[in-house]
PDB file of C-alpha atoms in Angstrom:
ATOM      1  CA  UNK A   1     -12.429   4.520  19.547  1.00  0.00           C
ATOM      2  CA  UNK A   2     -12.983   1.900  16.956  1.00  0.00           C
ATOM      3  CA  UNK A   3     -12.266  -1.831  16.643  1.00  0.00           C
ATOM      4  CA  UNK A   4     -11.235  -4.176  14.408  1.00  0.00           C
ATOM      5  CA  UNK A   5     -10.895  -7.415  12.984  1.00  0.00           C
ATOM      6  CA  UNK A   6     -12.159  -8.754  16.724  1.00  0.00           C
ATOM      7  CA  UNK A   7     -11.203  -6.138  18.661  1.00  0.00           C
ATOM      8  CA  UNK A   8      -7.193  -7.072  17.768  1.00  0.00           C
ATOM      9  CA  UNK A   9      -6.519  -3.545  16.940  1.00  0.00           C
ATOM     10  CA  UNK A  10      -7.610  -0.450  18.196  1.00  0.00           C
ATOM     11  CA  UNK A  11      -7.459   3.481  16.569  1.00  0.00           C
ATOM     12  CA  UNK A  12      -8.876   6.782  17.504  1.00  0.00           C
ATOM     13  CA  UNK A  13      -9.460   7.481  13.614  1.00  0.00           C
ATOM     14  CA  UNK A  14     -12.498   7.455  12.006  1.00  0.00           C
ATOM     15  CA  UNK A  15     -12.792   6.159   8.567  1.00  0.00           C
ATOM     16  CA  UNK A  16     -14.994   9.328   7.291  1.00  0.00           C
ATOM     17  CA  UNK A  17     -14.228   9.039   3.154  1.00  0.00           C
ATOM     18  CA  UNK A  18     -10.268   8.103   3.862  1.00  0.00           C
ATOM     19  CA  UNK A  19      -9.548   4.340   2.762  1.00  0.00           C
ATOM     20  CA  UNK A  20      -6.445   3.944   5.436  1.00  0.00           C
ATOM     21  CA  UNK A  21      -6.486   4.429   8.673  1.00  0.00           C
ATOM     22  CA  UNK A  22      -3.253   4.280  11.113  1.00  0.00           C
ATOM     23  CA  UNK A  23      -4.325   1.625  14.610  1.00  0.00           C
ATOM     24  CA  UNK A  24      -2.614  -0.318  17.269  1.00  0.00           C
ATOM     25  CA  UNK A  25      -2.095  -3.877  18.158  1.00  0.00           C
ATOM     26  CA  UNK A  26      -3.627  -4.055  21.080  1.00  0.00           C
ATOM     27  CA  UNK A  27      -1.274  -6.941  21.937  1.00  0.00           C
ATOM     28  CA  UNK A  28       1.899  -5.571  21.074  1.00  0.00           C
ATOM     29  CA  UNK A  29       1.891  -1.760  21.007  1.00  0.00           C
ATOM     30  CA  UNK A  30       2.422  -1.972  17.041  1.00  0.00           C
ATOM     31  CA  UNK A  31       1.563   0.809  14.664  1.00  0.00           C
ATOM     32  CA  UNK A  32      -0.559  -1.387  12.098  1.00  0.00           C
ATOM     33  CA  UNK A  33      -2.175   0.361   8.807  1.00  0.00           C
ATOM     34  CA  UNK A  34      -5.665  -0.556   8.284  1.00  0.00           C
ATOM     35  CA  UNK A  35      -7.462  -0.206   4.938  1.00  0.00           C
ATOM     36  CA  UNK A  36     -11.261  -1.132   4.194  1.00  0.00           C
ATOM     37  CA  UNK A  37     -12.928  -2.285   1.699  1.00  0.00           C
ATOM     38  CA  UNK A  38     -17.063  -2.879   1.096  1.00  0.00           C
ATOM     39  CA  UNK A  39     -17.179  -6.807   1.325  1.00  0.00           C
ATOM     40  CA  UNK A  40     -17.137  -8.247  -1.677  1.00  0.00           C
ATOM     41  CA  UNK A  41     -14.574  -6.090  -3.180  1.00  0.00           C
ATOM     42  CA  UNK A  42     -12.773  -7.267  -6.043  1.00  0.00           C
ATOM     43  CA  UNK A  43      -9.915  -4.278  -5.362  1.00  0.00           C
ATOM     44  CA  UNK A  44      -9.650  -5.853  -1.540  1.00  0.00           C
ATOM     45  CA  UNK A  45      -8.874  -9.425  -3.315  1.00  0.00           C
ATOM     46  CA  UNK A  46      -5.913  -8.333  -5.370  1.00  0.00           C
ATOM     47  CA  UNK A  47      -4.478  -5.736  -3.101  1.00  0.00           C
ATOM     48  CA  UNK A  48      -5.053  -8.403   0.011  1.00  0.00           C
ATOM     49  CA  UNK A  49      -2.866 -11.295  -2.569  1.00  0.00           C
ATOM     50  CA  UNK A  50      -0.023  -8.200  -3.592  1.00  0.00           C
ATOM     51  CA  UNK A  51       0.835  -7.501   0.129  1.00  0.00           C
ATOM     52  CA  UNK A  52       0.693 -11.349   1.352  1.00  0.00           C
ATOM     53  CA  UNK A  53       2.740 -13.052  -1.271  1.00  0.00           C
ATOM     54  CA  UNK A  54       5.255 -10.123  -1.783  1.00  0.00           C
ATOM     55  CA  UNK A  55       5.368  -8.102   1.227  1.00  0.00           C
ATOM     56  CA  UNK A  56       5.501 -11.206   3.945  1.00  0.00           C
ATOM     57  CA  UNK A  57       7.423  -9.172   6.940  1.00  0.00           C
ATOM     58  CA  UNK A  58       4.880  -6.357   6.482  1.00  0.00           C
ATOM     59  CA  UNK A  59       1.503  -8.282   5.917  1.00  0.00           C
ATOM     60  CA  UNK A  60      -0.349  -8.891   8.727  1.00  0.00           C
ATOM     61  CA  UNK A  61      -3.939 -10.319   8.449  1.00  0.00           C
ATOM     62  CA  UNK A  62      -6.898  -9.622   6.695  1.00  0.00           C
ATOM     63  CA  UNK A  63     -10.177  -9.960   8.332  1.00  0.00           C
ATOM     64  CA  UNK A  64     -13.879  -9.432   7.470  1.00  0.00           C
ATOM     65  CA  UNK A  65     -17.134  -8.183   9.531  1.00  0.00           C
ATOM     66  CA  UNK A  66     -19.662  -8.741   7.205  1.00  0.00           C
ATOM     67  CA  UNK A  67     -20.091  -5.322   5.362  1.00  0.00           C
ATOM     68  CA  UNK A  68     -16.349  -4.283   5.416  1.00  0.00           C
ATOM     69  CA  UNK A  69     -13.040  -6.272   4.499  1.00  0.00           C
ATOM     70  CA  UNK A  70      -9.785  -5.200   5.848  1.00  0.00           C
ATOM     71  CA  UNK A  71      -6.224  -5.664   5.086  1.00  0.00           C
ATOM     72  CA  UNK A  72      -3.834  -5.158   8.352  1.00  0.00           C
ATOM     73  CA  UNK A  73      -0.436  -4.564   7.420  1.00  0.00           C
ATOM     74  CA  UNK A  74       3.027  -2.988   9.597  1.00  0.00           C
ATOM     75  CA  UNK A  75       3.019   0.757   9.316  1.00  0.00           C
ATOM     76  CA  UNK A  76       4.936   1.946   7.166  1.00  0.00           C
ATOM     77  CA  UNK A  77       7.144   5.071   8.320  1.00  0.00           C
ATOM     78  CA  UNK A  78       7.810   8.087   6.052  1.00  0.00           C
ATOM     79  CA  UNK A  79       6.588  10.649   4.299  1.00  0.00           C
ATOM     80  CA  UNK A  80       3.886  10.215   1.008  1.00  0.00           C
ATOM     81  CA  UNK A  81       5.433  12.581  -1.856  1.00  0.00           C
ATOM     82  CA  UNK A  82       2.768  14.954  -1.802  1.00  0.00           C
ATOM     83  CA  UNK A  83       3.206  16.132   1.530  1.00  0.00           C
ATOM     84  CA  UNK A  84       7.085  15.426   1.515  1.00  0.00           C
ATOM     85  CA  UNK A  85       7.313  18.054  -2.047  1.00  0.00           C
ATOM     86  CA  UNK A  86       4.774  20.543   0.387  1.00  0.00           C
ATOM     87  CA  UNK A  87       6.877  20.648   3.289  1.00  0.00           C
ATOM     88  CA  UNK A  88      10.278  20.802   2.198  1.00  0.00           C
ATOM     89  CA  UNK A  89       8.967  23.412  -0.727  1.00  0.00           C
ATOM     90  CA  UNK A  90      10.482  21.369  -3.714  1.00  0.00           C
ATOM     91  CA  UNK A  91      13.324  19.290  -4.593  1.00  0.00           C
ATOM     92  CA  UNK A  92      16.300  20.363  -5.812  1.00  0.00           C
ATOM     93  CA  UNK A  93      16.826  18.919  -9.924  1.00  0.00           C
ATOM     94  CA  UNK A  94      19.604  16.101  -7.806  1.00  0.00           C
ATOM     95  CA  UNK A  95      16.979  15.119  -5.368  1.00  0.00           C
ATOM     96  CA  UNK A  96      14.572  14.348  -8.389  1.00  0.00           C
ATOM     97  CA  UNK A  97      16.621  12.455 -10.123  1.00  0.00           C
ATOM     98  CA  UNK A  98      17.633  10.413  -7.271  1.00  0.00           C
ATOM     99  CA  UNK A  99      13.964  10.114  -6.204  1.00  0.00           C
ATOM    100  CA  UNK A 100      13.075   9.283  -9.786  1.00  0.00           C
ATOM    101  CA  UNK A 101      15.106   6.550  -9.942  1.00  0.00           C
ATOM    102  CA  UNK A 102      14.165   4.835  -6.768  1.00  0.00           C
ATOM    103  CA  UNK A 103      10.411   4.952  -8.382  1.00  0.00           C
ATOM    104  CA  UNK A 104      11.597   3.152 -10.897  1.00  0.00           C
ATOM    105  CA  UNK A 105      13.402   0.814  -9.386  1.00  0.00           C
ATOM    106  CA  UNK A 106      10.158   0.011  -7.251  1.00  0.00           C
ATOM    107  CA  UNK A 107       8.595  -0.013 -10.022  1.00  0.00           C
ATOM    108  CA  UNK A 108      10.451  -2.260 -11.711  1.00  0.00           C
ATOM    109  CA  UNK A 109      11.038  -4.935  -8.313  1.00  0.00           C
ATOM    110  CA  UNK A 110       7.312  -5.040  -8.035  1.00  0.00           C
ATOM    111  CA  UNK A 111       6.582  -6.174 -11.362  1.00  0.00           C
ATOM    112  CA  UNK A 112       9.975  -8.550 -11.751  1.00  0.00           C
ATOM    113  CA  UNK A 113       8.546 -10.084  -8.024  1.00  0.00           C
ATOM    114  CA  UNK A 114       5.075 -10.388  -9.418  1.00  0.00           C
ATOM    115  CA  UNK A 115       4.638 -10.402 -13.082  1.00  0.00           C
ATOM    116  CA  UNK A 116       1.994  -7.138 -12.405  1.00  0.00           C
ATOM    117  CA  UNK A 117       1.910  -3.873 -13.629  1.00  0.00           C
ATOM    118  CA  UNK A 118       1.405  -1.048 -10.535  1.00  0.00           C
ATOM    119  CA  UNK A 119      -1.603   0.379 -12.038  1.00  0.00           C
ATOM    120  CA  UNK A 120      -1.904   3.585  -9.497  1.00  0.00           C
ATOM    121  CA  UNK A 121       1.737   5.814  -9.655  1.00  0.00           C
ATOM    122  CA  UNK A 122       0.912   8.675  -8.108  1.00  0.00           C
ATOM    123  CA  UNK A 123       2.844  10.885  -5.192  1.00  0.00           C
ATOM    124  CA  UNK A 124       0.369  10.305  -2.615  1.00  0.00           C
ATOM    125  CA  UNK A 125       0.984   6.485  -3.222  1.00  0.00           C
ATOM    126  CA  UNK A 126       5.108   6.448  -2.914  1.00  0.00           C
ATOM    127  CA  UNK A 127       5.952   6.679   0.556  1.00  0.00           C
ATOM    128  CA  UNK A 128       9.860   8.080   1.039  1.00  0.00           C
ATOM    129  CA  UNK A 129      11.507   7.396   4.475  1.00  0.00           C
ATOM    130  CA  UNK A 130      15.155   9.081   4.120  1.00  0.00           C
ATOM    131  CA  UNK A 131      16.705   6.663   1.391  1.00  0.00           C
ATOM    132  CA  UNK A 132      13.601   4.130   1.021  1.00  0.00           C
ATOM    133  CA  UNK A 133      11.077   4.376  -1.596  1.00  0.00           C
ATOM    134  CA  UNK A 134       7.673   2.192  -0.456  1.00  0.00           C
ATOM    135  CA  UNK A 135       4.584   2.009  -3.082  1.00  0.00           C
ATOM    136  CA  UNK A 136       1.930   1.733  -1.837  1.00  0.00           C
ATOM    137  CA  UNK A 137      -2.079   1.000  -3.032  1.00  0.00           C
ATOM    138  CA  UNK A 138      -2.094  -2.454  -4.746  1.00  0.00           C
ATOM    139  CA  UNK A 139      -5.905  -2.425  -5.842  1.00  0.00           C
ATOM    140  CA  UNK A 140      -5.464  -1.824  -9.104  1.00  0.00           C
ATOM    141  CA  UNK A 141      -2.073  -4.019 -10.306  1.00  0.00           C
ATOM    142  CA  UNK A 142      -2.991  -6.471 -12.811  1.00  0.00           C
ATOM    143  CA  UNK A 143      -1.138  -9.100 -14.892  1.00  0.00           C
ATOM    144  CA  UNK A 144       1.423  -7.728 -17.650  1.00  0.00           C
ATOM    145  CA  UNK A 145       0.016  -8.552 -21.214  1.00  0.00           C
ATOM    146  CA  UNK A 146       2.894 -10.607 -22.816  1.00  0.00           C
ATOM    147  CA  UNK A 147       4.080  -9.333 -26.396  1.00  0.00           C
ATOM    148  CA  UNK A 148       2.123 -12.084 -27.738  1.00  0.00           C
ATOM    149  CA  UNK A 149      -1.233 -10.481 -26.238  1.00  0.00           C
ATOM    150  CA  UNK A 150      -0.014  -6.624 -27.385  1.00  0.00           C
ATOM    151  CA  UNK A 151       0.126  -8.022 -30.892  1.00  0.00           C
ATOM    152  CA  UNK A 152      -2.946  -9.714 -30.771  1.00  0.00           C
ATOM    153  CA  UNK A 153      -5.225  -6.894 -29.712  1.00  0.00           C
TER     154      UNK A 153
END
């Protein structure tokens, strides 16, 4: 059993190579995701500032122990596309297009919410939960170069 961010949250997971692990509030009962960094971490910074300032009801805390950083955040329920596409055996050409659009329309939220560009699409990073479409992985959004700063280059 491990134990972080002063004990607040508990899980029977093991980090071993996986960058998210699923924990309890040990106070409430409350599935929490945990993800962890190497201190210092300029990825933990900007995914840390993503879920905070857009994702309020589902940010939690972020702590430190001196060679990890950690971003605590509501678990999100659902399914990540890879594993949704593996056990239903495909989608049907109206389920992708339905699906397709919700991407995009996450897609397009995040960066009209933040003025970033998701830098990571990729199935195992779009969780689906019956109608809802979450992205996920923050670490590599960055500020959208203005036309200005296209031309320029």
């Amino acid at each position: 059993m491990g134990f972080y961010c002063n004990g607040k949250y508990a899980s029977d997971e093991e980090f071993d190579g996986k960058a998210v692990i699923r924990a309890i509030d040990r106070h409430t009962g409350e599935h929490v995701a945990i993800k962890r960094w190497r201190a210092g971490s300029t990825e933990a910074e900007n995914e840390i500032s993503v879920w905070r300032r857009l994702y309020p009801k589902l940010f939690m805390e972020s702590c430190a122990d001196g060679e990890f950083k950690y971003l605590v955040r509501k678990w999100i329920d659902g399914c990540a596309l890879t594993v949704l596409s593996a056990v239903s055996g495909g989608f049907t050409e109206s389920d992708m297009l339905t699906l397709f659009y919700k991407i995009v329309s996450a897609l397009e939220n995040f960066y009209e919410a933040s003025g970033m560009v998701y830098g990571d699409l990729k199935p195992e990073n779009i969780i689906v939960n019956g109608p809802e479409v979450t992205l996920i992985d923050y670490e590599t959004a960055a500020a959208a170069l203005s036309h200005e700063d296209v031309r320029d280059k």
